[in-house]
PDB file of C-alpha atoms and ligand atoms in Angstrom:
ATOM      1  CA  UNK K 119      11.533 -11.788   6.441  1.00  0.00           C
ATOM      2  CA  UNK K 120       8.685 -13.255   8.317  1.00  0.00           C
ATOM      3  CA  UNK K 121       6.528 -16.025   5.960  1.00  0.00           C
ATOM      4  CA  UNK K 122       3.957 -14.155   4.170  1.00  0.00           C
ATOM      5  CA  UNK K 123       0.396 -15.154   5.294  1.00  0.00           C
ATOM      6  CA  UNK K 124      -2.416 -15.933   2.628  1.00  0.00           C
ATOM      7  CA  UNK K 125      -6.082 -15.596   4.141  1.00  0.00           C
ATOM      8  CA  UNK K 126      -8.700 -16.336   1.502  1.00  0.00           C
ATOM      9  CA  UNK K 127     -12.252 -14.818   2.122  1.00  0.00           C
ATOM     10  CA  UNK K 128     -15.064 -15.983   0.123  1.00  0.00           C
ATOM     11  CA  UNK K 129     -16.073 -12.946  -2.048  1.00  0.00           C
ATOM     12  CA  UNK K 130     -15.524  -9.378  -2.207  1.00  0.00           C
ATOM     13  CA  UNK K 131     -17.834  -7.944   0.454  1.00  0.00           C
ATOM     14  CA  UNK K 132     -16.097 -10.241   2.893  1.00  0.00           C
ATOM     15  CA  UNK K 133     -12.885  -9.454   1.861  1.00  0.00           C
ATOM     16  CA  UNK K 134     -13.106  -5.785   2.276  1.00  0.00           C
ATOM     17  CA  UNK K 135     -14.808  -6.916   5.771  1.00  0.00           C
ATOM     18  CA  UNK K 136     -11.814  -8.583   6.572  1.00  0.00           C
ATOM     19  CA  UNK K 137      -9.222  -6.216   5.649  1.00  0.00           C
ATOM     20  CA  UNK K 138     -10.430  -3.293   7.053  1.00  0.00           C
ATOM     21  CA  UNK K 139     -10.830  -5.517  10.417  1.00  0.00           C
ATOM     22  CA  UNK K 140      -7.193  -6.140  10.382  1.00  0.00           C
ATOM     23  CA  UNK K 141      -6.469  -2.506   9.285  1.00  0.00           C
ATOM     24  CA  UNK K 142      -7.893  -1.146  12.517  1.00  0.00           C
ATOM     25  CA  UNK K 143      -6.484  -3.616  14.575  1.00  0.00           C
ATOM     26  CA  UNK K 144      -2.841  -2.780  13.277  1.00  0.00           C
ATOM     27  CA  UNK K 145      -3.913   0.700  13.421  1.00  0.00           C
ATOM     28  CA  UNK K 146      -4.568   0.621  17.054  1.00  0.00           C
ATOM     29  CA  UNK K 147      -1.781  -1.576  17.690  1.00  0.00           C
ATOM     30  CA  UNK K 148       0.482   0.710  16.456  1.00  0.00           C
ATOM     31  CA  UNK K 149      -0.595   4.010  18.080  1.00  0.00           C
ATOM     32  CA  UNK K 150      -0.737   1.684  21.979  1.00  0.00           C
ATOM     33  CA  UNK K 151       3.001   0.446  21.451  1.00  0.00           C
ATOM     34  CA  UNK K 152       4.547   3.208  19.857  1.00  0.00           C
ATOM     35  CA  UNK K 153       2.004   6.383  20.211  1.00  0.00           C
ATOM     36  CA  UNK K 154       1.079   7.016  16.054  1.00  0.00           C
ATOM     37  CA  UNK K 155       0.613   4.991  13.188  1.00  0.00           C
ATOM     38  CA  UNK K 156       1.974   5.665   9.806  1.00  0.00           C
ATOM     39  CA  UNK K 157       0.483   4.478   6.948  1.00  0.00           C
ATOM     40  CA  UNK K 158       0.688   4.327   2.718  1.00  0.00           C
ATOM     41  CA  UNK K 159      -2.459   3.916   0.879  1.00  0.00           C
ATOM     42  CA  UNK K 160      -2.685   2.419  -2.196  1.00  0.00           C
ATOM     43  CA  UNK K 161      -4.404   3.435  -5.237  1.00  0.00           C
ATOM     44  CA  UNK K 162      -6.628   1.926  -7.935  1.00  0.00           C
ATOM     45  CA  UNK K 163     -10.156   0.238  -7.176  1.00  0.00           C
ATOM     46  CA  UNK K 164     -10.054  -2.516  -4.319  1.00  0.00           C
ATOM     47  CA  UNK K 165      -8.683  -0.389  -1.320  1.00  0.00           C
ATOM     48  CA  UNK K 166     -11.787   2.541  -1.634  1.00  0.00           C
ATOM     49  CA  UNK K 167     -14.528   0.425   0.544  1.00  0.00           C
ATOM     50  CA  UNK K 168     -11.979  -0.074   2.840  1.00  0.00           C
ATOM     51  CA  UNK K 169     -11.183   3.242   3.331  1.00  0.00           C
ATOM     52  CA  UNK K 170     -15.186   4.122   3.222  1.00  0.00           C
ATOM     53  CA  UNK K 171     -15.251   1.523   5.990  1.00  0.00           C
ATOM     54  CA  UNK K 172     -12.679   3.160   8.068  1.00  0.00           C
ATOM     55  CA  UNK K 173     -14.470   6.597   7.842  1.00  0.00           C
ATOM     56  CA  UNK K 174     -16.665   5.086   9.911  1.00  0.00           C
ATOM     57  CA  UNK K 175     -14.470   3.997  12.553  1.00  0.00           C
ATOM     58  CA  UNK K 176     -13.799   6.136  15.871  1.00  0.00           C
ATOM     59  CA  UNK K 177     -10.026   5.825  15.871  1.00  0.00           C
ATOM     60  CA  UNK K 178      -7.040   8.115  17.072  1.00  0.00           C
ATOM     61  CA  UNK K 179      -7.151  10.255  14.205  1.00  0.00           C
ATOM     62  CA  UNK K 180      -4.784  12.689  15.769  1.00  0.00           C
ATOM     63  CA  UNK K 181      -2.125   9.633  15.887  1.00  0.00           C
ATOM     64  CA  UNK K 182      -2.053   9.273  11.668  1.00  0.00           C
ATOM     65  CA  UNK K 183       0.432  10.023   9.520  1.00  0.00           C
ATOM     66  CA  UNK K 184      -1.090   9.274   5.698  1.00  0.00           C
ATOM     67  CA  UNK K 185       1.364   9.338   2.770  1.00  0.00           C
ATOM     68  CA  UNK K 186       0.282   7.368  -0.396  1.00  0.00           C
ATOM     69  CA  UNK K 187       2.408   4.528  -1.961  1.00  0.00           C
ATOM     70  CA  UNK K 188       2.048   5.537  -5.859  1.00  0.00           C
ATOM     71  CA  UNK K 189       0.266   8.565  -7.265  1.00  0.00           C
ATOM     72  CA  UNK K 190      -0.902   8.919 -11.188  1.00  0.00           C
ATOM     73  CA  UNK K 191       0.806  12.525 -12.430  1.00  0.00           C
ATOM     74  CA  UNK K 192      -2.395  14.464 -12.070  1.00  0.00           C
ATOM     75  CA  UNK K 193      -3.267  16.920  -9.691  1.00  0.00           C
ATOM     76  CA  UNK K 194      -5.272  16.032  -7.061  1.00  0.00           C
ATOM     77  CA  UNK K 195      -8.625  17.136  -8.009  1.00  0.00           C
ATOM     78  CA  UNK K 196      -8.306  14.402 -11.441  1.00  0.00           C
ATOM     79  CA  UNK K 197     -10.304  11.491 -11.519  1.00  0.00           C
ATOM     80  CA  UNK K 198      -7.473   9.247 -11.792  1.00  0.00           C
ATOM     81  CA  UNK K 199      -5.829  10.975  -8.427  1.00  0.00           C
ATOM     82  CA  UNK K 200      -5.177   8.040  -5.864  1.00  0.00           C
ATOM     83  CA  UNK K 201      -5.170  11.020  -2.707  1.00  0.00           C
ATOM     84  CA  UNK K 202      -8.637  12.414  -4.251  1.00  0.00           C
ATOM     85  CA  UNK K 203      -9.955   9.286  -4.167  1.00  0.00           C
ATOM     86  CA  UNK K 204      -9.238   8.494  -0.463  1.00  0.00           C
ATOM     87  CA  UNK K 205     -10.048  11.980   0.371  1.00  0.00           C
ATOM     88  CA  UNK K 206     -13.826  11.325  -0.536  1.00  0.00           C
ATOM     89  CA  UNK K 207     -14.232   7.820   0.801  1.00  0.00           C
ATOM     90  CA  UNK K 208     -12.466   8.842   4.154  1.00  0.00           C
ATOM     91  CA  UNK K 209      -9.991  11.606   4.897  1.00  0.00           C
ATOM     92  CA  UNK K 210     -12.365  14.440   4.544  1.00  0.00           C
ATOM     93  CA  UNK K 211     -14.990  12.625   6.745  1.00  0.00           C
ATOM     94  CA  UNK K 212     -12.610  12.464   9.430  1.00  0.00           C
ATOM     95  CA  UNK K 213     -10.225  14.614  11.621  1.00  0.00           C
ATOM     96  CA  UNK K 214      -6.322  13.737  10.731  1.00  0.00           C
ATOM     97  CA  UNK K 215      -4.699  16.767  11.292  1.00  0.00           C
ATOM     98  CA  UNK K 216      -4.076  18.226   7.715  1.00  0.00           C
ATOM     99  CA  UNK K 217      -0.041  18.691   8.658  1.00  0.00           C
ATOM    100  CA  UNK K 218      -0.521  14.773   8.890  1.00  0.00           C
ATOM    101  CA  UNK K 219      -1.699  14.012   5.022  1.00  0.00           C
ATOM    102  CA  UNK K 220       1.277  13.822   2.947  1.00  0.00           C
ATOM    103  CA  UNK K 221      -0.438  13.915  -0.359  1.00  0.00           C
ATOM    104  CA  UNK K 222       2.312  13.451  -3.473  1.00  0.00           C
ATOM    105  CA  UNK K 223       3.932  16.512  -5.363  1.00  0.00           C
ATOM    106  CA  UNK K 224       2.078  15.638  -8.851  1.00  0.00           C
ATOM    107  CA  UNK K 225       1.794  19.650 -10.263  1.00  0.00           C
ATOM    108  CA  UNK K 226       5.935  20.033 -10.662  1.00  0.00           C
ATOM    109  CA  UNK K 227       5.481  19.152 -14.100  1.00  0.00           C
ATOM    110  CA  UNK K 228       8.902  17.082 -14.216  1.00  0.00           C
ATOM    111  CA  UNK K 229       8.109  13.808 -12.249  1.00  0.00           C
ATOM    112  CA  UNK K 230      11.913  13.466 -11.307  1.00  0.00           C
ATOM    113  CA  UNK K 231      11.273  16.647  -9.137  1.00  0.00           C
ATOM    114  CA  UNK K 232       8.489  15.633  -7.946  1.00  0.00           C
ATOM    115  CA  UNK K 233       9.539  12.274  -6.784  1.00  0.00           C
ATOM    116  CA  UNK K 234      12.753  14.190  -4.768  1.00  0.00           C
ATOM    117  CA  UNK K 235      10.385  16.679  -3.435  1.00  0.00           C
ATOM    118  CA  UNK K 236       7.884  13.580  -1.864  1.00  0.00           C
ATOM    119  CA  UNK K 237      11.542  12.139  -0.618  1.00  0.00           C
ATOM    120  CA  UNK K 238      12.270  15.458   1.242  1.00  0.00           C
ATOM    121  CA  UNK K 239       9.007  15.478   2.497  1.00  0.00           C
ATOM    122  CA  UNK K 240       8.707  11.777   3.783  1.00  0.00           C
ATOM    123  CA  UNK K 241      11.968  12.502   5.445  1.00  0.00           C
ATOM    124  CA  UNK K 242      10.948  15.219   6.850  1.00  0.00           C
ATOM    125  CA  UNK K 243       7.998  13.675   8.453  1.00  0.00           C
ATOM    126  CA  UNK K 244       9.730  10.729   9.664  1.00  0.00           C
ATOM    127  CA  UNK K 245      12.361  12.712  11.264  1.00  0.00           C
ATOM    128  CA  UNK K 246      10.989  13.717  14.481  1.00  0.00           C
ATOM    129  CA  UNK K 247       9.289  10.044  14.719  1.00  0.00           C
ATOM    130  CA  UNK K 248      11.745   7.533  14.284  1.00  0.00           C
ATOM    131  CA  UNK K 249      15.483   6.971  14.116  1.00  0.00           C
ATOM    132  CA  UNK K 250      16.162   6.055  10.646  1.00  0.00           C
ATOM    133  CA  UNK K 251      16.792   1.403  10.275  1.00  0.00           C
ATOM    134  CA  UNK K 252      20.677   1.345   9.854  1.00  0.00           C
ATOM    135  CA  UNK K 253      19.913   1.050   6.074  1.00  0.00           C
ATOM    136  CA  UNK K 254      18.827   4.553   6.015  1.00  0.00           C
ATOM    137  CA  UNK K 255      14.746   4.053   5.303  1.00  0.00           C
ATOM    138  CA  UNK K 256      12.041   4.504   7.846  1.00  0.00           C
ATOM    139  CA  UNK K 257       9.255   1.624   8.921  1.00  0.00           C
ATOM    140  CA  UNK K 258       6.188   2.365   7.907  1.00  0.00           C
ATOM    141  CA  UNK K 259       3.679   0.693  10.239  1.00  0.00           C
ATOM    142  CA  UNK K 260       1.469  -0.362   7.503  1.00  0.00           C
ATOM    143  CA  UNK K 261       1.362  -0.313   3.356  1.00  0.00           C
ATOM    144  CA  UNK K 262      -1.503  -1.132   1.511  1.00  0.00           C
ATOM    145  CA  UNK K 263      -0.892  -2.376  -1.563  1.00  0.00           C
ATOM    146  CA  UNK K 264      -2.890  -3.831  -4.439  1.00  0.00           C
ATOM    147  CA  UNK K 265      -1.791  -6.234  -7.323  1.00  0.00           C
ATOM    148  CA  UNK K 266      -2.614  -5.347 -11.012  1.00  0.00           C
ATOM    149  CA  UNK K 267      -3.569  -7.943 -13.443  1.00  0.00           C
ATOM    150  CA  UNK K 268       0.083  -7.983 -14.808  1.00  0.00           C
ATOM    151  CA  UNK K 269       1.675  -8.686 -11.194  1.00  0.00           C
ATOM    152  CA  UNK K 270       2.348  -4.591 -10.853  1.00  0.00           C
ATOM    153  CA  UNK K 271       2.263  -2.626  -7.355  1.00  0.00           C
ATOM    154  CA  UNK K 272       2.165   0.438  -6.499  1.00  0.00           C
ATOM    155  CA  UNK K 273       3.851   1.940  -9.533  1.00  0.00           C
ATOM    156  CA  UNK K 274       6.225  -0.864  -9.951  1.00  0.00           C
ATOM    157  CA  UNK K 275       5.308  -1.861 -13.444  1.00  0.00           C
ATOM    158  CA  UNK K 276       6.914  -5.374 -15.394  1.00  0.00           C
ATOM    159  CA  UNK K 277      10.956  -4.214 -16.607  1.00  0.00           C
ATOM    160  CA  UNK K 278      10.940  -0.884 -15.555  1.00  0.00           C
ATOM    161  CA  UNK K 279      13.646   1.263 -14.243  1.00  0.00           C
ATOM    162  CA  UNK K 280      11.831   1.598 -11.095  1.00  0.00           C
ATOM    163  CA  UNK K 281      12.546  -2.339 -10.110  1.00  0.00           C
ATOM    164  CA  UNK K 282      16.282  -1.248  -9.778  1.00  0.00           C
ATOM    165  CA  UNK K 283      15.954   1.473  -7.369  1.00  0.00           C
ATOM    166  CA  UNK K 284      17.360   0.662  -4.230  1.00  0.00           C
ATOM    167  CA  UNK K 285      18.694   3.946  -2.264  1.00  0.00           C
ATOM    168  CA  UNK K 286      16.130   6.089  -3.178  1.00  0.00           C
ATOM    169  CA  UNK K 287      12.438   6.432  -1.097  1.00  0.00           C
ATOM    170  CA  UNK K 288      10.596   7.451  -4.363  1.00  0.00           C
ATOM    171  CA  UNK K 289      11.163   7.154  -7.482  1.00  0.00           C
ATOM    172  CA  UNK K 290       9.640   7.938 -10.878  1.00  0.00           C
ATOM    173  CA  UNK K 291       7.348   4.628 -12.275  1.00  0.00           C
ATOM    174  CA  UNK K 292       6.488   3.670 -15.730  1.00  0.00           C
ATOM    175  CA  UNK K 293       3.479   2.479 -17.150  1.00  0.00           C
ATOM    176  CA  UNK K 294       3.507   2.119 -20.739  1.00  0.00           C
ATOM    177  CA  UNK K 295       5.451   5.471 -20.994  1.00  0.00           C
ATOM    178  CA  UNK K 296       2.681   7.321 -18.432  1.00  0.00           C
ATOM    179  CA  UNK K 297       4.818   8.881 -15.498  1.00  0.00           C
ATOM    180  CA  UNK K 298       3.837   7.526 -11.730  1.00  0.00           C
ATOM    181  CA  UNK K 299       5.003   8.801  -8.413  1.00  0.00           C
ATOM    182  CA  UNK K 300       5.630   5.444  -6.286  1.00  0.00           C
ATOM    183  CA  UNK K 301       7.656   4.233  -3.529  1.00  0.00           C
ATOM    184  CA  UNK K 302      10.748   1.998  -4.005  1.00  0.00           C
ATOM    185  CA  UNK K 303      11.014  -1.668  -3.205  1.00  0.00           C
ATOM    186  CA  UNK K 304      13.074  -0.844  -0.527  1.00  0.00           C
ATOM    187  CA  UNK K 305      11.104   1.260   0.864  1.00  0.00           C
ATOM    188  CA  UNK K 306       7.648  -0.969   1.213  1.00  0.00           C
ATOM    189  CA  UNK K 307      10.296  -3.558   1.810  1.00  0.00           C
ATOM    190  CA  UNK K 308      11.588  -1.798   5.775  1.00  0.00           C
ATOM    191  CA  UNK K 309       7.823  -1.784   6.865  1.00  0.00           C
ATOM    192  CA  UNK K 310       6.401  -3.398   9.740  1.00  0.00           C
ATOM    193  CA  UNK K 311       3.318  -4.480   7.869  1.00  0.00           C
ATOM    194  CA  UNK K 312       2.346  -4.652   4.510  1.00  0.00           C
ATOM    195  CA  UNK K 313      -1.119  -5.781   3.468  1.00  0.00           C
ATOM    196  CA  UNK K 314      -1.546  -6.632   0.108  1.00  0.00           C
ATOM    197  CA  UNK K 315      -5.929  -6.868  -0.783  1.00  0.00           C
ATOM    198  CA  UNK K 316      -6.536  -8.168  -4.118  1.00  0.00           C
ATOM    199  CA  UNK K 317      -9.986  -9.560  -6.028  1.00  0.00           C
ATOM    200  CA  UNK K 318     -11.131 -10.991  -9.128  1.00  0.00           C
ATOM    201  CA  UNK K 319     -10.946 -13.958 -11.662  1.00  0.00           C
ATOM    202  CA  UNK K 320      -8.850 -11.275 -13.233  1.00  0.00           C
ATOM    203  CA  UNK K 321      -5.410 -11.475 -11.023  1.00  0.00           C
ATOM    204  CA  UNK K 322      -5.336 -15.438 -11.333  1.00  0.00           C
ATOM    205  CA  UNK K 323      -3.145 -15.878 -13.918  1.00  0.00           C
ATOM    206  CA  UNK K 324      -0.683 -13.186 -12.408  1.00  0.00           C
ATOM    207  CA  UNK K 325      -0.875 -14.888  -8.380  1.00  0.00           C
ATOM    208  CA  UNK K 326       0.087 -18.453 -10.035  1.00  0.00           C
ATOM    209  CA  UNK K 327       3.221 -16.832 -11.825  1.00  0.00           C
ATOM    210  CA  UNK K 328       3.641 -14.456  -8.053  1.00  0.00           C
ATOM    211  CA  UNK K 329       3.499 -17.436  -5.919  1.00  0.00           C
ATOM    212  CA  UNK K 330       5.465 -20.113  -8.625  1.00  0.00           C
ATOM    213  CA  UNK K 331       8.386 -21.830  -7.362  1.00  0.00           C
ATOM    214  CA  UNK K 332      10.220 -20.180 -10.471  1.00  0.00           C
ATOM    215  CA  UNK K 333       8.949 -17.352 -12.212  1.00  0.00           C
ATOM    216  CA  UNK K 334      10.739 -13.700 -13.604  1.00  0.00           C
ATOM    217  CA  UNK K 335      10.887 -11.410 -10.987  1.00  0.00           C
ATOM    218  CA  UNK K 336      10.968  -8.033 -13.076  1.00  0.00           C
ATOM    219  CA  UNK K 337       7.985  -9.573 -14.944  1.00  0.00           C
ATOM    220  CA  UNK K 338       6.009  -9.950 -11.921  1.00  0.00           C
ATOM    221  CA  UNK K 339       7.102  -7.050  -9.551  1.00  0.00           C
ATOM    222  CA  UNK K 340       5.204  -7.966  -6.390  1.00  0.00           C
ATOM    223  CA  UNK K 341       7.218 -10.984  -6.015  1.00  0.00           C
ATOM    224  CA  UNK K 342       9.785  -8.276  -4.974  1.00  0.00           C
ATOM    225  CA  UNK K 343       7.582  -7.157  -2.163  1.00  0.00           C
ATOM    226  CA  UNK K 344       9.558  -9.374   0.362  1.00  0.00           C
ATOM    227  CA  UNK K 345       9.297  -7.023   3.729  1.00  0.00           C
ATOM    228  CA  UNK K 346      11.263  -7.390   6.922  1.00  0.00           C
ATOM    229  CA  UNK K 347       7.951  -7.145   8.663  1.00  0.00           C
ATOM    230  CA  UNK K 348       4.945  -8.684   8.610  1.00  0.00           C
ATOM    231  CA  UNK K 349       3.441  -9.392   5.016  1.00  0.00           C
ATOM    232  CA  UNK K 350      -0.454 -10.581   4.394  1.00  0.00           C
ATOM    233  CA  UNK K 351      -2.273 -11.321   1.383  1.00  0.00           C
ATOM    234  CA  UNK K 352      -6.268 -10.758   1.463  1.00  0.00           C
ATOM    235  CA  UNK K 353      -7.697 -12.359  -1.698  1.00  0.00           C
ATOM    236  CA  UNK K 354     -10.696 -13.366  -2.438  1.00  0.00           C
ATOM    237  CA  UNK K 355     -12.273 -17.281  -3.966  1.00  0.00           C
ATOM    238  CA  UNK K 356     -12.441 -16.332  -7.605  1.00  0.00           C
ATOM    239  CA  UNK K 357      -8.813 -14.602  -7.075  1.00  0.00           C
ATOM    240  CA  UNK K 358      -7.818 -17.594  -6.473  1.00  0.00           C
ATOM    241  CA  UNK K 359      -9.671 -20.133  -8.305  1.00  0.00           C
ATOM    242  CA  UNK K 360      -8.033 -23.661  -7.791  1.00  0.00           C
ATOM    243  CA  UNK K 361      -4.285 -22.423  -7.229  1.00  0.00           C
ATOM    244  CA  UNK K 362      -2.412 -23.900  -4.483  1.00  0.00           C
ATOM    245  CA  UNK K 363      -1.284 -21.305  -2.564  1.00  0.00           C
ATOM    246  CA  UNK K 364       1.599 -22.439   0.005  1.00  0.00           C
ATOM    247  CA  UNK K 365      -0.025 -22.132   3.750  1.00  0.00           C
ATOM    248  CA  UNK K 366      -2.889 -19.966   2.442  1.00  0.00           C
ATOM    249  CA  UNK K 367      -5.912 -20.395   5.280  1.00  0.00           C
ATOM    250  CA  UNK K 368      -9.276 -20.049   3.935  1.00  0.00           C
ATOM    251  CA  UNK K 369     -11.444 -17.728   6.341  1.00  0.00           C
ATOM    252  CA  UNK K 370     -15.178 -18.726   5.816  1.00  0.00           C
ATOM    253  CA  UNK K 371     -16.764 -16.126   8.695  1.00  0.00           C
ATOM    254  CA  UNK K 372     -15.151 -13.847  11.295  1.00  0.00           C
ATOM    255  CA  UNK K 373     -16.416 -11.846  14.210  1.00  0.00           C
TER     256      UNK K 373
HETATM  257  C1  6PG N 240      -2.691   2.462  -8.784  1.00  0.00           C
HETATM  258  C2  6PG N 240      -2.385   1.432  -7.755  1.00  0.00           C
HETATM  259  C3  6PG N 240      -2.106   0.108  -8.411  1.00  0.00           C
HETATM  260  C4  6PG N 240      -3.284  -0.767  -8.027  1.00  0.00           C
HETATM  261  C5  6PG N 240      -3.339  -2.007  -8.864  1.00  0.00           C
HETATM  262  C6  6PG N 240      -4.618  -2.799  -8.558  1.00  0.00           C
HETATM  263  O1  6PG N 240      -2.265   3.615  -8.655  1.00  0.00           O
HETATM  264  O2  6PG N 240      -3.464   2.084  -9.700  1.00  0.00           O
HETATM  265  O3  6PG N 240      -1.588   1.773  -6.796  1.00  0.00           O
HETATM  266  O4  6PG N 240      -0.914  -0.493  -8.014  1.00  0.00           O
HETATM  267  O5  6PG N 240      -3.156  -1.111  -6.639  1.00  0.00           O
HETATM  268  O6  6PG N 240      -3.330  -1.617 -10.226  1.00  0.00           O
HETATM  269  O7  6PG N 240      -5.720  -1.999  -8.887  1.00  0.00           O
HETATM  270  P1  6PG N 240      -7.227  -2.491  -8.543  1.00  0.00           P
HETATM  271  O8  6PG N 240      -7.335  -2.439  -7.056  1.00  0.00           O
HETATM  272  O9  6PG N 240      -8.105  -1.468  -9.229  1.00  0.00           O
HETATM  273  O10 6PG N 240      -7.350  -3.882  -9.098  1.00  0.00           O
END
């Protein structure tokens, strides 16, 4: 694994700024050296702006391949859906070819089955794209992820069953007895890149138990988020607050 890099940005806007700047530039740098991109979109709050910002991007739609990283169990037209809120800040205001969006099975009504049927699926998809990594998962070029204010990602809540998953691609999360559709560890763990954008006085206490020298893993599960490629955390100031990050790099302005 490649040493994570911490970039902190000065507030919000400038975070989402930042992020979606170094989205499109992976984004493009995936389709020139390999001829697509394919990437997992987070849920929740934070990433939304920076898919509104990429809406208005002119990139090789064509060359996507979207699958999400966690999904609540509701169908897609729910306020809590994760696809229907990308959907309206981007994917409907641009032209990725619909056999391209892999939106999660959520309307099985046994998340088990659903989780197997987004397996078959991603597998499908990846098939005609890339040889499967000797450990039998594909490499996504780029996960977004976000941190909740208990050190969760994607669905990968604190001492769930989840955290032990390591030969499926998608499992069945947990939070507080609410079924999620997510993606294992292992499977954010064979990407290329995985960008993790997070904001708010509200995650402090959660980064200074993430980034401790010794802390409980299965308490805080994005310490498990250890990929082979690339990993970057985007925070912002009051994310932070006075912790010591190891090798963060505070970015005051960028063109
Ligand atoms: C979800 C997300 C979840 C989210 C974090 C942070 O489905 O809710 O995938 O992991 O990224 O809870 O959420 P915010 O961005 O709203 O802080």
């Amino acid at each position: 694994m490649t040493a994570p890099t911490i970039e902190i940005l000065p507030d919000k806007t400038t975070l989402i700024q930042y992020a979606l700047a170094r989205s499109v530039e992976i984004i493009q740098q995936a389709v020139a050296d390999h001829g697509y991109c394919t990437l997992a979109l987070a849920g929740g709050s934070t990433p939304k702006p920076i898919y509104e910002g990429l809406a208005q991007h002119d990139l090789p739609w064509n060359k996507l391949y979207i699958f999400w990283g966690d999904e609540r169990y509701v169908p897609v037209d729910h306020p809590d859906s994760n696809a229907g809120m990308a959907q309206r800040a981007w994917l409907d205001r641009v032209s990725v070819p619909s056999d391209q969006v892999w939106m999660t099975p959520t309307t099985e009504g046994d998340p088990a089955q659903s989780a197997q049927r987004y397996e078959d699926q991603l597998k499908a998809a990846f098939a005609p794209l890339q040889p499967l990594a000797e450990a039998g998962f594909p490499r996504f070029d780029l996960v977004w992820l976000g941190m909740g204010d208990d050190g969760h990602t994607a669905s990968l809540f604190p001492h769930t069953a989840a955290l032990a998953e390591m030969n499926r691609w998608v499992t069945v999360g947990d939070k507080d007895g609410e079924p999620r559709i997510t993606f294992t560890l292992p499977l954010i763990n064979h990407s290329r890149q995985v960008m993790v954008v997070a904001a708010g006085a509200s995650k402090q206490s959660a980064l200074s138990q993430v980034f401790a020298a010794e802390a409980e893993d299965a308490a805080y599960p994005i310490r498990l988020v250890q990929p082979t490629g690339q990993l970057t955390w985007l925070l912002d100031a009051e994310a932070v607050g006075d912790l010591n990050l190891p090798g963060a790099r505070r970015v005051n302005r960028f063109d």
